[in-house]
Amino acid sequence: MLKDKIIIIAGGLGLLGKNFVKGVIDAKGSVIIADINESTGNDFKKNILTEYPNAILDFHYLDITSESSIQKLIKFTQKKFGKINAFVNTSYPRNQNWGNTFEDVSFKDFCENIDMHLGGYFLCSQQFGIFFRQQGFGNIINISSIYGVIAPKFDVYDGIAINNRTMTMPVEYAPIKSGIIHLTKYLSKYFKNTNVRFNCISPGGILSGQPQEFIKKYNFYGCSKGMLDPQDIVGSLIFLLSDGSKYINGQNLIVDDGWTL
Ligand SMILES: NC(=O)c1ccc[n+]([C@@H]2O[C@H](COP(=O)([O-])OP(=O)(O)OC[C@H]3O[C@@H](n4cnc5c(N)ncnc54)[C@H](O)[C@@H]3O)[C@@H](O)[C@H]2O)c1
C-alpha cells in the first residue's frame, strides 16, 4: 500500500513509533525514523535491518520543539530521496514532573508541557505544511488520544499506584490532545487547494506493563479487548498514509475498541 512513499516518523523510537516503523516497512514504504533519543536510534535501525534486510530506512535526530532541527530533517530527507510523502508525529515530549496529580501541577509545569507537546506538534505541522505546499503534495498525521476527545474516566485510576506514585491522567493532556485534534482541522482548511492533507489518530490505552488491577478496570469500558497492543493502531496509520484515504482530510480516527462510547 505504501510502495514508493517516503515517510518520516517523529517519535519513531517510542512504543507506538517502533511499531509504526515496522508497519510502514511491511507495507513497502521507506522510512526516516526521527527522534530526540539519538543514543538508541542507530541501534534500532540496525535491528530493523537485521529483521528486514531489504528495508529502506534511516535514522535522523529530531527535536520537535526546534525549528532548525525540523528544517535539518526536511533537508536531509529531501536530499536523500528527492521527495517526502508524509510526516507522522507520534512523539511524546514531557518534562520531569509529568504525571503529577492535578493539585500538584505548577503553572510552570503546565505551560512547559503544553509548550513542548502541543507547541511541538504545531511547529512540525507548520514547517512540514509549508514544505509540502511548495512540493505540491503531502500528508501529515498527528497522534492525539481518546483524552483529546472525552474527559478521563478517573475511576480506572482510583487507588492504583506505579512506583509509589498515584496513577492519574495528567491535566495537561486534555488541552494538548484536544488542541492537536482541532489544530489538525484548522490546518486542513488553511491548506485548502494545496494537495496537502492533515489527519489525526486517537488511540485508546496501549498495553505497556500497567498493573493488572488498572487493566481490569480499564477493560470494563472496552467492547471486546479494552487496552490495545501497539500493533492494533498500525492498520489505521497505513490506511491514512495510503492513497485509499486520499479524500479523508481533517478527521480524527479513534482507535479504542469503543472505549469512548
Ligand atoms: N501509549 C499510550 O497508551 C497512548 C495512548 C494514546 C495516545 N498516545 C500518544 O501516542 C504518541 C506516542 O506515545 P508512546 O506511548 O509511543 O510514547 P513513548 O514515550 O513510548 O515514545 C515517544 C517518543 O517520542 C520521543 N520524543 C520525546 N520528545 C521528543 C522531541 N522533543 N522531539 C522528538 N522526539 C521526541 C521519545 O524519545 C520517544 O521515542 C504520543 O503522542 C501519545 O500521547 C499514547
Short mmCIF file of N, CA, C and O in Angstrom, two decimals, residues 91-184:
data_model
loop_
_atom_site.label_atom_id
_atom_site.label_comp_id
_atom_site.label_asym_id
_atom_site.label_seq_id
_atom_site.Cartn_x
_atom_site.Cartn_y
_atom_site.Cartn_z
N SER A 91 5.51 11.63 18.55
CA SER A 91 6.43 11.93 19.66
C SER A 91 5.63 12.27 20.91
O SER A 91 4.44 12.59 20.84
N TYR A 92 6.29 12.20 22.05
CA TYR A 92 5.59 12.38 23.33
C TYR A 92 6.51 13.14 24.29
O TYR A 92 7.00 12.57 25.28
N PRO A 93 6.73 14.43 24.02
CA PRO A 93 7.60 15.19 24.93
C PRO A 93 6.88 15.48 26.25
O PRO A 93 5.70 15.80 26.25
N ARG A 94 7.57 15.33 27.34
CA ARG A 94 7.03 15.73 28.65
C ARG A 94 8.19 16.03 29.59
O ARG A 94 9.27 15.45 29.43
N ASN A 95 7.97 16.91 30.59
CA ASN A 95 9.07 17.26 31.49
C ASN A 95 9.11 16.29 32.67
O ASN A 95 8.30 15.37 32.77
N GLN A 96 10.07 16.53 33.60
CA GLN A 96 10.31 15.53 34.67
C GLN A 96 9.16 15.47 35.68
O GLN A 96 9.05 14.50 36.42
N ASN A 97 8.30 16.46 35.70
CA ASN A 97 7.18 16.45 36.66
C ASN A 97 5.87 15.95 36.03
O ASN A 97 4.81 16.05 36.65
N TRP A 98 5.95 15.47 34.82
CA TRP A 98 4.77 14.94 34.13
C TRP A 98 4.15 13.80 34.96
O TRP A 98 4.89 12.93 35.43
N GLY A 99 2.85 13.83 35.12
CA GLY A 99 2.20 12.75 35.84
C GLY A 99 1.76 13.15 37.24
O GLY A 99 1.14 12.35 37.95
N ASN A 100 2.09 14.38 37.67
CA ASN A 100 1.62 14.85 38.98
C ASN A 100 0.09 14.93 38.99
O ASN A 100 -0.54 15.20 37.95
N THR A 101 -0.48 14.74 40.18
CA THR A 101 -1.94 14.90 40.29
C THR A 101 -2.29 16.39 40.17
O THR A 101 -1.44 17.26 40.42
N PHE A 102 -3.52 16.66 39.80
CA PHE A 102 -3.98 18.00 39.45
C PHE A 102 -3.51 19.09 40.43
O PHE A 102 -2.96 20.11 40.03
N GLU A 103 -3.69 18.83 41.73
CA GLU A 103 -3.37 19.84 42.75
C GLU A 103 -1.88 20.17 42.78
O GLU A 103 -1.49 21.25 43.24
N ASP A 104 -1.05 19.25 42.32
CA ASP A 104 0.40 19.43 42.42
C ASP A 104 1.05 19.94 41.13
O ASP A 104 2.27 20.07 41.05
N VAL A 105 0.24 20.21 40.13
CA VAL A 105 0.82 20.70 38.86
C VAL A 105 1.06 22.21 38.98
O VAL A 105 0.12 22.97 39.22
N SER A 106 2.32 22.62 38.84
CA SER A 106 2.63 24.06 38.94
C SER A 106 2.30 24.73 37.60
O SER A 106 2.22 24.07 36.55
N PHE A 107 2.14 26.03 37.65
CA PHE A 107 1.88 26.81 36.43
C PHE A 107 3.02 26.58 35.43
O PHE A 107 2.80 26.40 34.23
N LYS A 108 4.25 26.54 35.96
CA LYS A 108 5.43 26.36 35.09
C LYS A 108 5.38 25.00 34.37
O LYS A 108 5.60 24.92 33.17
N ASP A 109 5.06 23.96 35.16
CA ASP A 109 5.00 22.62 34.55
C ASP A 109 3.88 22.54 33.51
O ASP A 109 4.04 21.95 32.44
N PHE A 110 2.73 23.13 33.86
CA PHE A 110 1.59 23.12 32.94
C PHE A 110 2.00 23.74 31.60
O PHE A 110 1.81 23.15 30.53
N CYS A 111 2.58 24.94 31.70
CA CYS A 111 2.94 25.67 30.46
C CYS A 111 4.05 24.94 29.71
O CYS A 111 4.01 24.84 28.48
N GLU A 112 5.03 24.42 30.46
CA GLU A 112 6.16 23.76 29.79
C GLU A 112 5.70 22.53 29.01
O GLU A 112 6.11 22.31 27.86
N ASN A 113 4.83 21.73 29.61
CA ASN A 113 4.36 20.52 28.92
C ASN A 113 3.51 20.85 27.70
O ASN A 113 3.60 20.18 26.67
N ILE A 114 2.70 21.89 27.83
CA ILE A 114 1.90 22.29 26.66
C ILE A 114 2.80 22.86 25.56
O ILE A 114 2.64 22.55 24.38
N ASP A 115 3.78 23.65 25.99
CA ASP A 115 4.76 24.21 25.04
C ASP A 115 5.42 23.13 24.21
O ASP A 115 5.44 23.20 22.98
N MET A 116 5.95 22.12 24.91
CA MET A 116 6.75 21.09 24.24
C MET A 116 5.88 20.21 23.34
O MET A 116 6.26 19.90 22.23
N HIS A 117 4.73 19.82 23.86
CA HIS A 117 3.93 18.81 23.16
C HIS A 117 3.02 19.46 22.11
O HIS A 117 3.23 19.29 20.90
N LEU A 118 2.07 20.28 22.58
CA LEU A 118 1.17 20.95 21.60
C LEU A 118 1.97 21.90 20.72
O LEU A 118 1.79 21.95 19.50
N GLY A 119 2.89 22.65 21.36
CA GLY A 119 3.73 23.60 20.60
C GLY A 119 4.58 22.88 19.58
O GLY A 119 4.73 23.33 18.44
N GLY A 120 5.14 21.74 19.97
CA GLY A 120 5.98 20.96 19.05
C GLY A 120 5.18 20.41 17.88
O GLY A 120 5.64 20.41 16.73
N TYR A 121 3.97 19.95 18.15
CA TYR A 121 3.12 19.44 17.07
C TYR A 121 2.74 20.59 16.12
O TYR A 121 2.67 20.41 14.91
N PHE A 122 2.49 21.77 16.70
CA PHE A 122 2.23 22.96 15.86
C PHE A 122 3.43 23.24 14.96
O PHE A 122 3.28 23.41 13.74
N LEU A 123 4.62 23.29 15.57
CA LEU A 123 5.81 23.68 14.81
C LEU A 123 6.10 22.71 13.67
O LEU A 123 6.41 23.13 12.54
N CYS A 124 5.97 21.43 13.95
CA CYS A 124 6.20 20.42 12.89
C CYS A 124 5.15 20.56 11.79
O CYS A 124 5.48 20.51 10.59
N SER A 125 3.88 20.76 12.19
CA SER A 125 2.82 20.89 11.18
C SER A 125 3.07 22.14 10.33
O SER A 125 2.87 22.12 9.11
N GLN A 126 3.51 23.21 10.97
CA GLN A 126 3.80 24.45 10.23
C GLN A 126 4.95 24.24 9.24
O GLN A 126 4.83 24.54 8.04
N GLN A 127 6.07 23.72 9.73
CA GLN A 127 7.26 23.59 8.88
C GLN A 127 7.05 22.56 7.76
O GLN A 127 7.39 22.80 6.62
N PHE A 128 6.44 21.42 8.10
CA PHE A 128 6.18 20.41 7.07
C PHE A 128 5.06 20.88 6.13
O PHE A 128 5.11 20.62 4.93
N GLY A 129 4.06 21.57 6.69
CA GLY A 129 2.98 22.10 5.85
C GLY A 129 3.52 23.03 4.78
O GLY A 129 3.17 22.91 3.59
N ILE A 130 4.39 23.93 5.18
CA ILE A 130 4.98 24.89 4.22
C ILE A 130 5.82 24.13 3.18
O ILE A 130 5.72 24.38 1.97
N PHE A 131 6.61 23.16 3.65
CA PHE A 131 7.43 22.38 2.70
C PHE A 131 6.53 21.61 1.72
O PHE A 131 6.75 21.62 0.51
N PHE A 132 5.49 20.96 2.25
CA PHE A 132 4.62 20.15 1.40
C PHE A 132 3.88 21.03 0.37
O PHE A 132 3.68 20.62 -0.77
N ARG A 133 3.47 22.22 0.80
CA ARG A 133 2.77 23.13 -0.14
C ARG A 133 3.71 23.48 -1.31
O ARG A 133 3.30 23.45 -2.47
N GLN A 134 4.98 23.76 -0.99
CA GLN A 134 5.94 24.07 -2.06
C GLN A 134 6.18 22.86 -2.95
O GLN A 134 6.32 22.97 -4.16
N GLN A 135 6.22 21.69 -2.32
CA GLN A 135 6.48 20.44 -3.07
C GLN A 135 5.29 20.09 -3.98
O GLN A 135 5.46 19.45 -5.00
N GLY A 136 4.09 20.49 -3.56
CA GLY A 136 2.90 20.21 -4.37
C GLY A 136 2.08 19.03 -3.87
O GLY A 136 1.01 18.73 -4.43
N PHE A 137 2.54 18.36 -2.83
CA PHE A 137 1.77 17.27 -2.22
C PHE A 137 2.34 16.98 -0.83
O PHE A 137 3.50 17.29 -0.56
N GLY A 138 1.50 16.36 0.00
CA GLY A 138 1.96 15.99 1.34
C GLY A 138 0.83 15.49 2.21
O GLY A 138 -0.35 15.70 1.91
N ASN A 139 1.20 14.83 3.28
CA ASN A 139 0.23 14.15 4.14
C ASN A 139 0.79 14.18 5.56
O ASN A 139 1.88 13.69 5.81
N ILE A 140 0.06 14.80 6.49
CA ILE A 140 0.53 14.89 7.87
C ILE A 140 -0.45 14.15 8.77
O ILE A 140 -1.66 14.37 8.69
N ILE A 141 0.09 13.26 9.61
CA ILE A 141 -0.76 12.52 10.55
C ILE A 141 -0.25 12.76 11.96
O ILE A 141 0.91 12.46 12.29
N ASN A 142 -1.10 13.38 12.77
CA ASN A 142 -0.76 13.67 14.16
C ASN A 142 -1.41 12.65 15.08
O ASN A 142 -2.60 12.34 14.92
N ILE A 143 -0.66 12.17 16.05
CA ILE A 143 -1.24 11.22 17.00
C ILE A 143 -1.79 12.00 18.20
O ILE A 143 -1.05 12.66 18.92
N SER A 144 -3.09 11.91 18.36
CA SER A 144 -3.74 12.52 19.52
C SER A 144 -4.05 11.40 20.52
O SER A 144 -3.22 10.52 20.74
N SER A 145 -5.24 11.39 21.07
CA SER A 145 -5.59 10.39 22.09
C SER A 145 -7.10 10.44 22.34
O SER A 145 -7.74 11.46 22.08
N ILE A 146 -7.61 9.35 22.93
CA ILE A 146 -9.01 9.38 23.38
C ILE A 146 -9.24 10.53 24.35
O ILE A 146 -10.33 11.08 24.41
N TYR A 147 -8.17 10.92 25.07
CA TYR A 147 -8.32 12.00 26.04
C TYR A 147 -8.31 13.39 25.39
O TYR A 147 -8.46 14.40 26.09
N GLY A 148 -8.16 13.41 24.07
CA GLY A 148 -8.40 14.65 23.33
C GLY A 148 -9.86 14.75 22.92
O GLY A 148 -10.32 15.76 22.40
N VAL A 149 -10.60 13.64 23.15
CA VAL A 149 -11.99 13.55 22.69
C VAL A 149 -12.97 13.59 23.87
O VAL A 149 -13.98 14.28 23.82
N ILE A 150 -12.66 12.83 24.90
CA ILE A 150 -13.55 12.78 26.08
C ILE A 150 -12.76 13.10 27.35
O ILE A 150 -11.53 13.03 27.36
N ALA A 151 -13.50 13.41 28.41
CA ALA A 151 -12.86 13.59 29.73
C ALA A 151 -12.42 12.23 30.24
O ALA A 151 -13.03 11.20 29.90
N PRO A 152 -11.38 12.20 31.06
CA PRO A 152 -10.92 10.90 31.59
C PRO A 152 -12.01 10.21 32.43
O PRO A 152 -12.82 10.87 33.06
N LYS A 153 -11.98 8.88 32.39
CA LYS A 153 -12.81 8.10 33.32
C LYS A 153 -11.89 7.88 34.53
O LYS A 153 -11.13 6.92 34.57
N PHE A 154 -11.94 8.80 35.50
CA PHE A 154 -10.97 8.80 36.60
C PHE A 154 -11.07 7.54 37.46
O PHE A 154 -10.12 7.16 38.13
N ASP A 155 -12.24 6.89 37.43
CA ASP A 155 -12.40 5.70 38.28
C ASP A 155 -11.41 4.59 37.91
O ASP A 155 -11.07 3.78 38.77
N VAL A 156 -10.90 4.59 36.68
CA VAL A 156 -9.98 3.50 36.32
C VAL A 156 -8.62 3.64 37.02
O VAL A 156 -7.85 2.69 37.10
N TYR A 157 -8.34 4.86 37.50
CA TYR A 157 -7.05 5.10 38.18
C TYR A 157 -7.15 5.02 39.70
O TYR A 157 -6.14 5.00 40.39
N ASP A 158 -8.39 5.00 40.22
CA ASP A 158 -8.63 5.08 41.66
C ASP A 158 -7.83 4.06 42.47
O ASP A 158 -7.94 2.86 42.23
N GLY A 159 -7.02 4.57 43.40
CA GLY A 159 -6.31 3.69 44.34
C GLY A 159 -5.16 2.91 43.71
O GLY A 159 -4.64 1.99 44.35
N ILE A 160 -4.76 3.24 42.49
CA ILE A 160 -3.67 2.48 41.85
C ILE A 160 -2.41 3.35 41.78
O ILE A 160 -2.48 4.54 41.45
N ALA A 161 -1.28 2.74 42.13
CA ALA A 161 0.00 3.47 42.09
C ALA A 161 1.02 2.66 41.31
O ALA A 161 0.96 1.44 41.27
N ILE A 162 1.92 3.41 40.64
CA ILE A 162 3.07 2.76 39.98
C ILE A 162 4.31 3.38 40.61
O ILE A 162 4.44 4.62 40.62
N ASN A 163 5.23 2.57 41.11
CA ASN A 163 6.44 3.05 41.80
C ASN A 163 6.09 4.09 42.88
O ASN A 163 6.67 5.18 42.91
N ASN A 164 5.12 3.77 43.68
CA ASN A 164 4.66 4.64 44.77
C ASN A 164 4.06 5.96 44.31
O ASN A 164 3.93 6.89 45.10
N ARG A 165 3.75 6.08 43.06
CA ARG A 165 3.16 7.31 42.54
C ARG A 165 1.72 7.02 42.13
O ARG A 165 1.48 6.07 41.36
N THR A 166 0.78 7.83 42.60
CA THR A 166 -0.63 7.62 42.28
C THR A 166 -0.83 7.77 40.78
O THR A 166 -0.36 8.74 40.17
N MET A 167 -1.53 6.82 40.19
CA MET A 167 -1.80 6.91 38.75
C MET A 167 -2.87 7.97 38.49
O MET A 167 -3.84 8.05 39.23
N THR A 168 -2.71 8.73 37.45
CA THR A 168 -3.74 9.69 37.06
C THR A 168 -3.62 9.99 35.58
O THR A 168 -2.67 9.54 34.93
N MET A 169 -4.55 10.76 35.07
CA MET A 169 -4.41 11.28 33.72
C MET A 169 -4.03 12.75 33.87
O MET A 169 -4.82 13.54 34.35
N PRO A 170 -2.80 13.11 33.51
CA PRO A 170 -2.33 14.48 33.76
C PRO A 170 -3.22 15.53 33.11
O PRO A 170 -3.66 15.37 31.97
N VAL A 171 -3.44 16.62 33.85
CA VAL A 171 -4.36 17.67 33.37
C VAL A 171 -3.89 18.29 32.05
O VAL A 171 -4.70 18.67 31.20
N GLU A 172 -2.58 18.38 31.86
CA GLU A 172 -2.06 19.00 30.64
C GLU A 172 -2.50 18.23 29.39
O GLU A 172 -2.59 18.80 28.29
N TYR A 173 -2.70 16.91 29.57
CA TYR A 173 -3.00 16.05 28.42
C TYR A 173 -4.31 16.47 27.73
O TYR A 173 -4.45 16.32 26.52
N ALA A 174 -5.27 17.00 28.53
CA ALA A 174 -6.57 17.37 27.95
C ALA A 174 -6.43 18.51 26.93
O ALA A 174 -6.83 18.35 25.77
N PRO A 175 -5.83 19.66 27.32
CA PRO A 175 -5.65 20.71 26.31
C PRO A 175 -4.67 20.33 25.20
O PRO A 175 -4.84 20.74 24.05
N ILE A 176 -3.66 19.53 25.54
CA ILE A 176 -2.68 19.14 24.50
C ILE A 176 -3.38 18.31 23.42
O ILE A 176 -3.31 18.62 22.23
N LYS A 177 -4.06 17.25 23.84
CA LYS A 177 -4.58 16.31 22.85
C LYS A 177 -5.82 16.84 22.13
O LYS A 177 -5.99 16.62 20.93
N SER A 178 -6.71 17.57 22.86
CA SER A 178 -7.85 18.17 22.15
C SER A 178 -7.32 19.27 21.23
O SER A 178 -7.84 19.47 20.13
N GLY A 179 -6.27 19.97 21.69
CA GLY A 179 -5.66 21.02 20.86
C GLY A 179 -5.10 20.45 19.57
O GLY A 179 -5.25 21.05 18.50
N ILE A 180 -4.48 19.28 19.65
CA ILE A 180 -3.90 18.68 18.44
C ILE A 180 -5.01 18.32 17.44
O ILE A 180 -4.86 18.52 16.23
N ILE A 181 -6.14 17.84 17.95
CA ILE A 181 -7.24 17.47 17.03
C ILE A 181 -7.76 18.74 16.33
O ILE A 181 -7.94 18.76 15.11
N HIS A 182 -7.94 19.80 17.08
CA HIS A 182 -8.50 20.99 16.46
C HIS A 182 -7.48 21.72 15.58
O HIS A 182 -7.84 22.28 14.54
N LEU A 183 -6.23 21.68 15.99
CA LEU A 183 -5.15 22.23 15.16
C LEU A 183 -5.15 21.53 13.79
O LEU A 183 -5.02 22.17 12.73
N THR A 184 -5.33 20.22 13.81
CA THR A 184 -5.33 19.42 12.59
C THR A 184 -6.49 19.84 11.68
O THR A 184 -6.33 19.96 10.46
#
